[in-house]
mmCIF file of C-alpha atoms in Angstrom:
data_model
loop_
_atom_site.group_PDB
_atom_site.id
_atom_site.type_symbol
_atom_site.label_atom_id
_atom_site.label_comp_id
_atom_site.label_asym_id
_atom_site.label_seq_id
_atom_site.Cartn_x
_atom_site.Cartn_y
_atom_site.Cartn_z
ATOM 1 C CA MET A 1 50.556 84.886 -2.609
ATOM 2 C CA ALA A 2 48.474 87.980 -3.273
ATOM 3 C CA LEU A 3 45.355 86.042 -2.343
ATOM 4 C CA SER A 4 46.877 84.849 0.929
ATOM 5 C CA MET A 5 47.901 88.401 1.856
ATOM 6 C CA ALA A 6 44.386 89.638 1.072
ATOM 7 C CA GLY A 7 42.912 86.848 3.223
ATOM 8 C CA CYS A 8 45.153 87.804 6.124
ATOM 9 C CA ARG A 9 44.094 91.428 5.826
ATOM 10 C CA GLY A 10 40.419 90.356 5.792
ATOM 11 C CA LEU A 11 40.937 88.188 8.869
ATOM 12 C CA LEU A 12 42.639 91.018 10.735
ATOM 13 C CA TRP A 13 39.858 93.390 9.722
ATOM 14 C CA ARG A 14 37.215 90.990 11.073
ATOM 15 C CA LEU A 15 39.083 90.444 14.334
ATOM 16 C CA GLY A 16 39.359 94.193 14.977
ATOM 17 C CA PRO A 17 42.305 96.500 15.623
ATOM 18 C CA GLY A 18 45.508 95.160 16.955
ATOM 19 C CA PRO A 19 46.815 95.379 20.536
ATOM 20 C CA ALA A 20 48.520 98.679 19.946
ATOM 21 C CA ALA A 21 45.333 100.299 18.728
ATOM 22 C CA GLY A 22 43.378 98.771 21.624
ATOM 23 C CA LEU A 23 45.910 100.073 24.154
ATOM 24 C CA SER A 24 45.866 103.529 22.660
ATOM 25 C CA ARG A 25 42.065 103.595 22.838
ATOM 26 C CA ALA A 26 42.139 102.330 26.415
ATOM 27 C CA ARG A 27 44.589 105.077 27.350
ATOM 28 C CA GLY A 28 42.241 107.605 25.804
ATOM 29 C CA GLU A 29 39.266 106.173 27.690
ATOM 30 C CA LEU A 30 41.191 106.217 30.953
ATOM 31 C CA ARG A 31 42.245 109.783 30.347
ATOM 32 C CA PHE A 32 38.653 111.146 30.172
ATOM 33 C CA PRO A 33 37.525 110.075 33.706
ATOM 34 C CA GLY A 34 40.660 111.685 35.055
ATOM 35 C CA ARG A 35 39.657 114.898 33.397
ATOM 36 C CA CYS A 36 36.142 114.646 34.928
ATOM 37 C CA LEU A 37 37.562 113.999 38.374
ATOM 38 C CA SER A 38 39.944 116.913 38.104
ATOM 39 C CA THR A 39 37.069 119.166 36.991
ATOM 40 C CA LYS A 40 34.923 118.105 39.961
ATOM 41 C CA ALA A 41 37.805 118.532 42.371
ATOM 42 C CA GLY A 42 38.490 121.964 40.937
ATOM 43 C CA SER A 43 34.875 123.077 41.312
ATOM 44 C CA ARG A 44 34.812 121.799 44.887
ATOM 45 C CA SER A 45 37.976 123.670 45.753
ATOM 46 C CA VAL A 46 36.555 126.860 44.221
ATOM 47 C CA LEU A 47 33.333 126.414 46.206
ATOM 48 C CA ALA A 48 35.291 125.767 49.413
ATOM 49 C CA ALA A 49 37.367 128.880 48.781
ATOM 50 C CA LEU A 50 34.221 130.971 48.243
ATOM 51 C CA VAL A 51 32.638 129.639 51.440
ATOM 52 C CA SER A 52 35.834 130.307 53.392
ATOM 53 C CA THR A 53 36.009 133.851 52.021
ATOM 54 C CA ALA A 54 32.352 134.485 52.872
ATOM 55 C CA LYS A 55 32.881 133.255 56.442
ATOM 56 C CA ARG A 56 35.956 135.454 56.826
ATOM 57 C CA ILE A 57 34.083 138.518 55.562
ATOM 58 C CA ASN A 58 31.148 137.722 57.848
ATOM 59 C CA ARG A 59 33.463 137.450 60.881
ATOM 60 C CA ARG A 60 35.025 140.821 60.057
ATOM 61 C CA TYR A 61 31.583 142.352 59.601
ATOM 62 C CA GLU A 62 30.426 141.006 62.977
ATOM 63 C CA ARG A 63 33.573 142.303 64.707
ATOM 64 C CA PHE A 64 32.949 145.701 63.108
ATOM 65 C CA LEU A 65 29.348 145.714 64.357
ATOM 66 C CA GLU A 66 30.398 144.618 67.835
ATOM 67 C CA ARG A 67 32.929 147.461 68.110
ATOM 68 C CA THR A 68 30.941 150.212 66.403
ATOM 69 C CA PHE A 69 27.266 149.376 67.070
ATOM 70 C CA PRO A 70 27.157 147.077 70.122
ATOM 71 C CA ARG A 71 23.390 147.309 70.618
ATOM 72 C CA PHE A 72 22.688 146.529 66.985
ATOM 73 C CA TYR A 73 25.221 143.691 67.160
ATOM 74 C CA VAL A 74 23.218 142.051 69.956
ATOM 75 C CA LEU A 75 20.071 142.207 67.811
ATOM 76 C CA HIS A 76 21.951 140.969 64.746
ATOM 77 C CA SER A 77 23.561 138.002 66.516
ATOM 78 C CA THR A 78 20.267 137.104 68.208
ATOM 79 C CA PHE A 79 18.508 137.165 64.842
ATOM 80 C CA ILE A 80 21.155 134.948 63.205
ATOM 81 C CA ARG A 81 21.061 132.431 66.056
ATOM 82 C CA GLY A 82 17.271 132.511 65.982
ATOM 83 C CA ILE A 83 17.153 131.752 62.264
ATOM 84 C CA GLN A 84 19.566 128.842 62.705
ATOM 85 C CA ALA A 85 17.612 127.443 65.660
ATOM 86 C CA LEU A 86 14.332 127.836 63.777
ATOM 87 C CA PHE A 87 15.626 125.962 60.724
ATOM 88 C CA LEU A 88 16.908 123.154 62.948
ATOM 89 C CA GLU A 89 13.549 122.943 64.684
ATOM 90 C CA VAL A 90 11.671 122.857 61.376
ATOM 91 C CA LYS A 91 13.895 119.962 60.299
ATOM 92 C CA GLU A 92 13.194 118.136 63.582
ATOM 93 C CA ILE A 93 9.440 118.683 63.212
ATOM 94 C CA ARG A 94 9.560 117.371 59.644
ATOM 95 C CA ASP A 95 11.428 114.271 60.829
ATOM 96 C CA ILE A 96 8.892 113.685 63.608
ATOM 97 C CA ARG A 97 5.969 114.063 61.209
ATOM 98 C CA SER A 98 7.507 111.718 58.646
ATOM 99 C CA ARG A 99 8.197 109.125 61.347
ATOM 100 C CA MET A 100 4.602 109.409 62.564
ATOM 101 C CA ALA A 101 3.323 108.839 59.029
ATOM 102 C CA ARG A 102 5.731 105.982 58.366
ATOM 103 C CA GLN A 103 5.008 104.151 61.625
ATOM 104 C CA ARG A 104 1.349 105.263 61.797
ATOM 105 C CA LEU A 105 1.767 106.812 65.235
ATOM 106 C CA SER A 106 -0.625 109.196 66.954
ATOM 107 C CA VAL A 107 0.591 112.151 68.992
ATOM 108 C CA GLN A 108 -0.201 110.286 72.219
ATOM 109 C CA GLN A 109 2.218 107.496 71.237
ATOM 110 C CA LEU A 110 5.191 109.813 70.758
ATOM 111 C CA PRO A 111 8.046 110.120 73.260
ATOM 112 C CA TYR A 112 7.852 113.089 75.620
ATOM 113 C CA ARG A 113 10.437 115.252 73.862
ATOM 114 C CA ASP A 114 8.829 114.825 70.434
ATOM 115 C CA MET A 115 5.390 115.578 71.870
ATOM 116 C CA GLU A 116 6.698 118.713 73.582
ATOM 117 C CA ARG A 117 8.436 119.909 70.382
ATOM 118 C CA LEU A 118 5.206 119.575 68.405
ATOM 119 C CA ARG A 119 3.247 121.460 71.072
ATOM 120 C CA GLN A 120 5.745 124.319 71.284
ATOM 121 C CA PHE A 121 6.168 124.586 67.508
ATOM 122 C CA ARG A 122 2.411 124.822 67.036
ATOM 123 C CA ARG A 123 2.193 127.645 69.585
ATOM 124 C CA ASP A 124 5.081 129.461 67.885
ATOM 125 C CA LEU A 125 3.279 129.235 64.541
ATOM 126 C CA ILE A 126 0.078 130.632 66.037
ATOM 127 C CA LYS A 127 2.023 133.528 67.523
ATOM 128 C CA ALA A 128 3.761 134.243 64.198
ATOM 129 C CA VAL A 129 0.520 134.374 62.166
ATOM 130 C CA PRO A 130 -0.431 138.025 62.961
ATOM 131 C CA ILE A 131 2.982 139.403 62.024
ATOM 132 C CA GLY A 132 2.883 137.333 58.829
ATOM 133 C CA ILE A 133 -0.477 138.823 57.884
ATOM 134 C CA ILE A 134 0.769 142.360 58.546
ATOM 135 C CA ALA A 135 3.768 141.729 56.269
ATOM 136 C CA ILE A 136 1.641 140.718 53.255
ATOM 137 C CA PRO A 137 0.973 144.212 51.765
ATOM 138 C CA PRO A 138 3.774 145.775 49.674
ATOM 139 C CA PHE A 139 6.311 147.875 51.575
ATOM 140 C CA ALA A 140 4.917 146.642 54.911
ATOM 141 C CA ASN A 141 8.251 145.131 55.916
ATOM 142 C CA PHE A 142 9.401 148.417 57.453
ATOM 143 C CA LEU A 143 6.305 148.496 59.655
ATOM 144 C CA VAL A 144 6.926 144.890 60.682
ATOM 145 C CA ILE A 145 10.518 145.655 61.676
ATOM 146 C CA ILE A 146 9.399 148.648 63.757
ATOM 147 C CA LEU A 147 6.692 146.613 65.480
ATOM 148 C CA MET A 148 9.085 143.754 66.202
ATOM 149 C CA TYR A 149 11.625 146.178 67.649
ATOM 150 C CA PHE A 150 9.177 147.911 69.992
ATOM 151 C CA PHE A 151 7.000 144.874 70.864
ATOM 152 C CA PRO A 152 9.348 141.867 70.908
ATOM 153 C CA ARG A 153 7.483 140.019 73.669
ATOM 154 C CA GLN A 154 4.153 140.194 71.875
ATOM 155 C CA LEU A 155 5.344 139.631 68.292
ATOM 156 C CA LEU A 156 8.598 137.655 68.331
ATOM 157 C CA ILE A 157 8.749 133.944 68.999
ATOM 158 C CA ARG A 158 11.210 132.646 71.611
ATOM 159 C CA HIS A 159 13.997 131.948 69.060
ATOM 160 C CA PHE A 160 14.504 135.696 68.557
ATOM 161 C CA TRP A 161 14.634 136.746 72.203
ATOM 162 C CA THR A 162 17.968 137.717 73.699
ATOM 163 C CA PRO A 163 19.002 135.809 76.861
ATOM 164 C CA LYS A 164 18.115 138.877 78.931
ATOM 165 C CA GLN A 165 14.734 139.148 77.234
ATOM 166 C CA GLN A 166 14.000 135.481 77.882
ATOM 167 C CA VAL A 167 14.315 135.950 81.646
ATOM 168 C CA GLU A 168 12.477 139.280 81.584
ATOM 169 C CA PHE A 169 9.590 138.087 79.403
ATOM 170 C CA LEU A 170 9.063 134.850 81.330
ATOM 171 C CA ASP A 171 8.882 136.892 84.536
ATOM 172 C CA THR A 172 6.355 139.213 82.895
ATOM 173 C CA TYR A 173 4.153 136.351 81.732
ATOM 174 C CA ASP A 174 4.352 134.733 85.163
ATOM 175 C CA ALA A 175 3.331 137.996 86.843
ATOM 176 C CA ILE A 176 0.329 138.226 84.504
ATOM 177 C CA ARG A 177 -0.884 134.752 85.353
ATOM 178 C CA ARG A 178 -0.176 135.151 89.084
ATOM 179 C CA ASP A 179 -2.510 138.147 89.068
ATOM 180 C CA SER A 180 -5.290 135.653 88.263
ATOM 181 C CA TYR A 181 -4.475 133.256 91.122
ATOM 182 C CA PRO A 182 -6.614 135.064 93.760
ATOM 183 C CA ALA A 183 -9.588 135.058 91.365
ATOM 184 C CA VAL A 184 -9.213 131.295 90.865
ATOM 185 C CA LEU A 185 -9.130 130.679 94.630
ATOM 186 C CA GLU A 186 -12.160 132.907 95.224
ATOM 187 C CA SER A 187 -14.087 131.097 92.486
ATOM 188 C CA LEU A 188 -13.181 127.726 94.018
ATOM 189 C CA ALA A 189 -14.275 128.812 97.494
ATOM 190 C CA ARG A 190 -17.533 130.210 96.117
ATOM 191 C CA ALA A 191 -18.264 126.998 94.198
ATOM 192 C CA ALA A 192 -17.473 124.903 97.288
ATOM 193 C CA ARG A 193 -20.378 126.497 99.157
ATOM 194 C CA SER A 194 -22.840 125.078 96.626
ATOM 195 C CA LEU A 195 -21.635 121.457 96.784
ATOM 196 C CA PRO A 196 -24.412 119.019 97.794
ATOM 197 C CA ASP A 197 -22.115 116.760 99.862
ATOM 198 C CA PRO A 198 -21.390 118.441 103.246
ATOM 199 C CA GLN A 199 -18.181 116.455 103.808
ATOM 200 C CA LEU A 200 -16.690 117.335 100.405
ATOM 201 C CA GLN A 201 -17.876 120.908 100.854
ATOM 202 C CA THR A 202 -15.980 121.184 104.142
ATOM 203 C CA ARG A 203 -12.833 119.597 102.703
ATOM 204 C CA LEU A 204 -12.699 121.929 99.718
ATOM 205 C CA GLN A 205 -13.416 125.008 101.824
ATOM 206 C CA GLN A 206 -10.636 124.053 104.239
ATOM 207 C CA LEU A 207 -8.271 123.449 101.325
ATOM 208 C CA CYS A 208 -8.980 126.880 99.824
ATOM 209 C CA ALA A 209 -8.629 128.573 103.219
ATOM 210 C CA GLU A 210 -5.263 126.899 103.876
ATOM 211 C CA VAL A 211 -3.909 127.942 100.473
ATOM 212 C CA GLN A 212 -5.130 131.510 100.998
ATOM 213 C CA ARG A 213 -3.278 131.554 104.330
ATOM 214 C CA GLY A 214 -0.040 130.504 102.620
ATOM 215 C CA SER A 215 -0.050 126.733 103.076
ATOM 216 C CA GLN A 216 1.181 124.320 100.399
ATOM 217 C CA PRO A 217 -1.404 121.542 99.774
ATOM 218 C CA ARG A 218 -0.474 117.885 99.483
ATOM 219 C CA VAL A 219 -1.447 115.623 96.616
ATOM 220 C CA ALA A 220 -3.492 113.485 99.013
ATOM 221 C CA GLN A 221 -5.623 116.525 99.930
ATOM 222 C CA LEU A 222 -6.346 117.239 96.272
ATOM 223 C CA CYS A 223 -7.171 113.613 95.517
ATOM 224 C CA ALA A 224 -9.607 113.601 98.454
ATOM 225 C CA VAL A 225 -11.820 116.141 96.636
ATOM 226 C CA ARG A 226 -11.243 114.975 93.057
ATOM 227 C CA SER A 227 -14.778 113.648 92.642
ATOM 228 C CA VAL A 228 -16.332 117.139 92.869
ATOM 229 C CA PHE A 229 -14.396 118.297 89.780
ATOM 230 C CA SER A 230 -16.132 115.881 87.402
ATOM 231 C CA GLY A 231 -19.667 117.194 87.939
ATOM 232 C CA SER A 232 -21.569 120.391 88.677
ATOM 233 C CA PRO A 233 -20.523 123.009 89.707
ATOM 234 C CA LEU A 234 -16.761 122.412 89.233
ATOM 235 C CA ALA A 235 -16.471 120.434 85.987
ATOM 236 C CA LEU A 236 -15.101 122.515 83.112
ATOM 237 C CA ASN A 237 -18.496 122.609 81.400
ATOM 238 C CA HIS A 238 -20.162 123.929 84.572
ATOM 239 C CA LEU A 239 -17.644 126.505 85.813
ATOM 240 C CA GLN A 240 -18.694 130.123 86.107
ATOM 241 C CA VAL A 241 -17.505 132.291 83.223
ATOM 242 C CA SER A 242 -15.340 134.395 85.553
ATOM 243 C CA HIS A 243 -13.653 131.200 86.780
ATOM 244 C CA VAL A 244 -13.037 130.035 83.194
ATOM 245 C CA LYS A 245 -11.523 133.409 82.264
ATOM 246 C CA ALA A 246 -9.201 133.348 85.269
ATOM 247 C CA LEU A 247 -8.019 129.824 84.407
ATOM 248 C CA SER A 248 -7.527 130.881 80.774
ATOM 249 C CA ARG A 249 -5.124 133.597 81.908
ATOM 250 C CA VAL A 250 -3.247 131.028 83.986
ATOM 251 C CA LEU A 251 -2.708 128.977 80.816
ATOM 252 C CA PHE A 252 -1.805 132.086 78.744
ATOM 253 C CA LEU A 253 -5.041 131.875 76.737
ATOM 254 C CA THR A 254 -6.943 134.993 75.778
ATOM 255 C CA PRO A 255 -10.058 135.467 77.942
ATOM 256 C CA HIS A 256 -11.742 137.725 75.368
ATOM 257 C CA LEU A 257 -13.744 135.025 73.582
ATOM 258 C CA PRO A 258 -17.279 133.612 73.929
ATOM 259 C CA ALA A 259 -17.740 131.289 76.902
ATOM 260 C CA PRO A 260 -18.204 128.058 74.860
ATOM 261 C CA VAL A 261 -14.977 128.754 72.957
ATOM 262 C CA LEU A 262 -13.146 129.519 76.208
ATOM 263 C CA ARG A 263 -14.278 126.221 77.743
ATOM 264 C CA GLN A 264 -13.261 124.245 74.676
ATOM 265 C CA ARG A 265 -9.817 125.841 74.466
ATOM 266 C CA LEU A 266 -9.238 125.417 78.190
ATOM 267 C CA ARG A 267 -10.192 121.752 78.061
ATOM 268 C CA SER A 268 -7.989 121.151 75.007
ATOM 269 C CA HIS A 269 -4.909 122.717 76.613
ATOM 270 C CA VAL A 270 -5.376 120.968 79.960
ATOM 271 C CA LEU A 271 -5.775 117.562 78.307
ATOM 272 C CA GLU A 272 -2.683 118.266 76.221
ATOM 273 C CA ILE A 273 -0.702 118.850 79.426
ATOM 274 C CA ARG A 274 -2.177 115.619 80.803
ATOM 275 C CA GLN A 275 -0.897 113.720 77.744
ATOM 276 C CA LEU A 276 2.529 115.293 78.196
ATOM 277 C CA ASP A 277 2.492 114.235 81.847
ATOM 278 C CA ARG A 278 1.906 110.614 80.924
ATOM 279 C CA ALA A 279 4.711 110.693 78.379
ATOM 280 C CA LEU A 280 6.987 112.333 80.956
ATOM 281 C CA GLN A 281 6.068 109.668 83.500
ATOM 282 C CA ARG A 282 7.229 107.014 81.023
ATOM 283 C CA LEU A 283 10.496 108.880 80.495
ATOM 284 C CA SER A 284 10.955 109.819 84.216
ATOM 285 C CA VAL A 285 11.780 113.280 85.533
ATOM 286 C CA GLY A 286 15.379 112.269 86.230
ATOM 287 C CA GLN A 287 16.057 112.047 82.477
ATOM 288 C CA LEU A 288 15.347 115.750 81.893
ATOM 289 C CA CYS A 289 18.174 118.235 81.595
ATOM 290 C CA GLU A 290 17.952 121.441 83.638
ATOM 291 C CA GLU A 291 16.496 123.491 80.788
ATOM 292 C CA GLU A 292 13.804 120.884 80.070
ATOM 293 C CA LEU A 293 13.019 120.588 83.782
ATOM 294 C CA ARG A 294 12.526 124.329 84.239
ATOM 295 C CA ALA A 295 10.427 124.585 81.069
ATOM 296 C CA ALA A 296 8.191 121.715 82.238
ATOM 297 C CA CYS A 297 7.597 123.415 85.610
ATOM 298 C CA TYR A 298 6.878 126.768 83.961
ATOM 299 C CA LEU A 299 4.298 125.244 81.611
ATOM 300 C CA ARG A 300 2.437 123.765 84.596
ATOM 301 C CA GLY A 301 2.210 127.006 86.574
ATOM 302 C CA LEU A 302 5.482 127.298 88.510
ATOM 303 C CA ASN A 303 8.043 129.997 87.737
ATOM 304 C CA SER A 304 11.210 127.929 88.103
ATOM 305 C CA ALA A 305 13.697 130.668 87.209
ATOM 306 C CA TYR A 306 14.671 131.318 90.830
ATOM 307 C CA LEU A 307 14.444 127.757 92.171
ATOM 308 C CA ASP A 308 17.265 125.251 92.385
ATOM 309 C CA VAL A 309 17.133 122.064 90.339
ATOM 310 C CA ALA A 310 16.217 119.857 93.312
ATOM 311 C CA SER A 311 13.203 122.043 94.166
ATOM 312 C CA CYS A 312 12.044 121.998 90.547
ATOM 313 C CA ARG A 313 12.364 118.224 90.373
ATOM 314 C CA ALA A 314 10.496 117.729 93.670
ATOM 315 C CA TRP A 315 7.643 119.976 92.517
ATOM 316 C CA LEU A 316 7.364 118.257 89.136
ATOM 317 C CA GLU A 317 7.297 114.828 90.782
ATOM 318 C CA GLN A 318 4.469 116.072 92.997
ATOM 319 C CA TRP A 319 2.590 117.384 89.968
ATOM 320 C CA LEU A 320 2.951 114.091 88.093
ATOM 321 C CA GLY A 321 1.767 112.229 91.185
ATOM 322 C CA LEU A 322 -1.518 114.104 90.861
ATOM 323 C CA SER A 323 -1.877 114.388 87.088
ATOM 324 C CA CYS A 324 -1.267 110.719 86.305
ATOM 325 C CA ARG A 325 -4.057 109.692 88.707
ATOM 326 C CA LEU A 326 -6.710 111.903 87.156
ATOM 327 C CA GLU A 327 -9.122 110.973 84.394
ATOM 328 C CA ALA A 328 -9.979 113.216 81.461
ATOM 329 C CA SER A 329 -13.312 114.039 83.117
ATOM 330 C CA GLU A 330 -11.371 115.542 86.053
ATOM 331 C CA ALA A 331 -9.482 118.046 83.884
ATOM 332 C CA SER A 332 -10.913 120.902 85.948
ATOM 333 C CA LEU A 333 -8.940 119.763 89.012
ATOM 334 C CA LEU A 334 -5.743 119.702 86.945
ATOM 335 C CA ALA A 335 -6.365 123.260 85.717
ATOM 336 C CA ASN A 336 -7.066 124.548 89.241
ATOM 337 C CA SER A 337 -4.045 122.663 90.601
ATOM 338 C CA MET A 338 -1.790 124.886 88.500
ATOM 339 C CA VAL A 339 -2.732 127.541 91.060
ATOM 340 C CA LEU A 340 -3.117 125.378 94.170
ATOM 341 C CA LEU A 341 0.285 123.687 93.847
ATOM 342 C CA SER A 342 2.355 126.662 92.686
ATOM 343 C CA LEU A 343 1.001 129.672 94.594
ATOM 344 C CA ASN A 344 2.800 128.995 97.886
ATOM 345 C CA TYR A 345 5.665 126.821 96.730
ATOM 346 C CA VAL A 346 8.964 127.844 98.358
ATOM 347 C CA ARG A 347 10.445 130.697 96.290
ATOM 348 C CA PRO A 348 13.998 131.801 97.127
ATOM 349 C CA LYS A 349 14.667 135.533 97.099
ATOM 350 C CA LYS A 350 15.788 136.940 93.748
#
């Protein structure tokens, strides 16, 4: 009897604990995940409460600034919105770059909007480099803030302009480039006199004279003289230095560089616009929103701030009708057309 009881105990020991012990262990195991979940939920609720409190304090702080220091509040809110917009744009640029690497795409194969974002972001970075260099020495931040306050157009990128500044600065830049339009026309008329073909010489001289008298040229008139812009004296590599400097101002490029560098930069920027034009042609002008439409016109030489949407669209269609016919060797005509097509375009009174 004792042996049988010992055998039973040995069998039970080999089989493991009984159902009661197994259930108690299972309850214990089930209890631990519940504790983990409750801990995570608690930490999330604490984090949510902290975020909510921070937002509430920030709203009160902004209301205080708006009531007490309205001018500083405008700068503060513009800075906050600018930071947010800049971070979003950096994320978009990173996504575009990763997609290009993943799909092995070149810039020319991108859709219009992606191509335009890359172009604008690169120009913003170039503009931000000087202020970044100034901020490197210790305690130079105060100098940077003062410079940014007194020279926002020259030092701040577009994300940190107030709505009023955006209109004002775009008008200022347009006035600067329009000051160069007469010099471009005079250079064209002077170069036309040295053309070897009498017929093309007459056509170009008539075109320049009509524009100087206030006429708006047609695309057909420009295409009729396109051949003279791919050789001497009107190809980009053969233009007079004064002509190159005037065109550089039209494209917002500094004219204070050696002539070979000016020609190279001018050619690079004009061909970039030509690539954008082809991408825009694939998309179609009708797909652009009003902001994109006005920005596209402004980039190509037309101040669209005081034009209605229909006028902007008609002008951009006209521009694409010319640009998409031209070859890369005729980039000089595209650069000069920024003046020829925009100088006398109908401009409603402000």
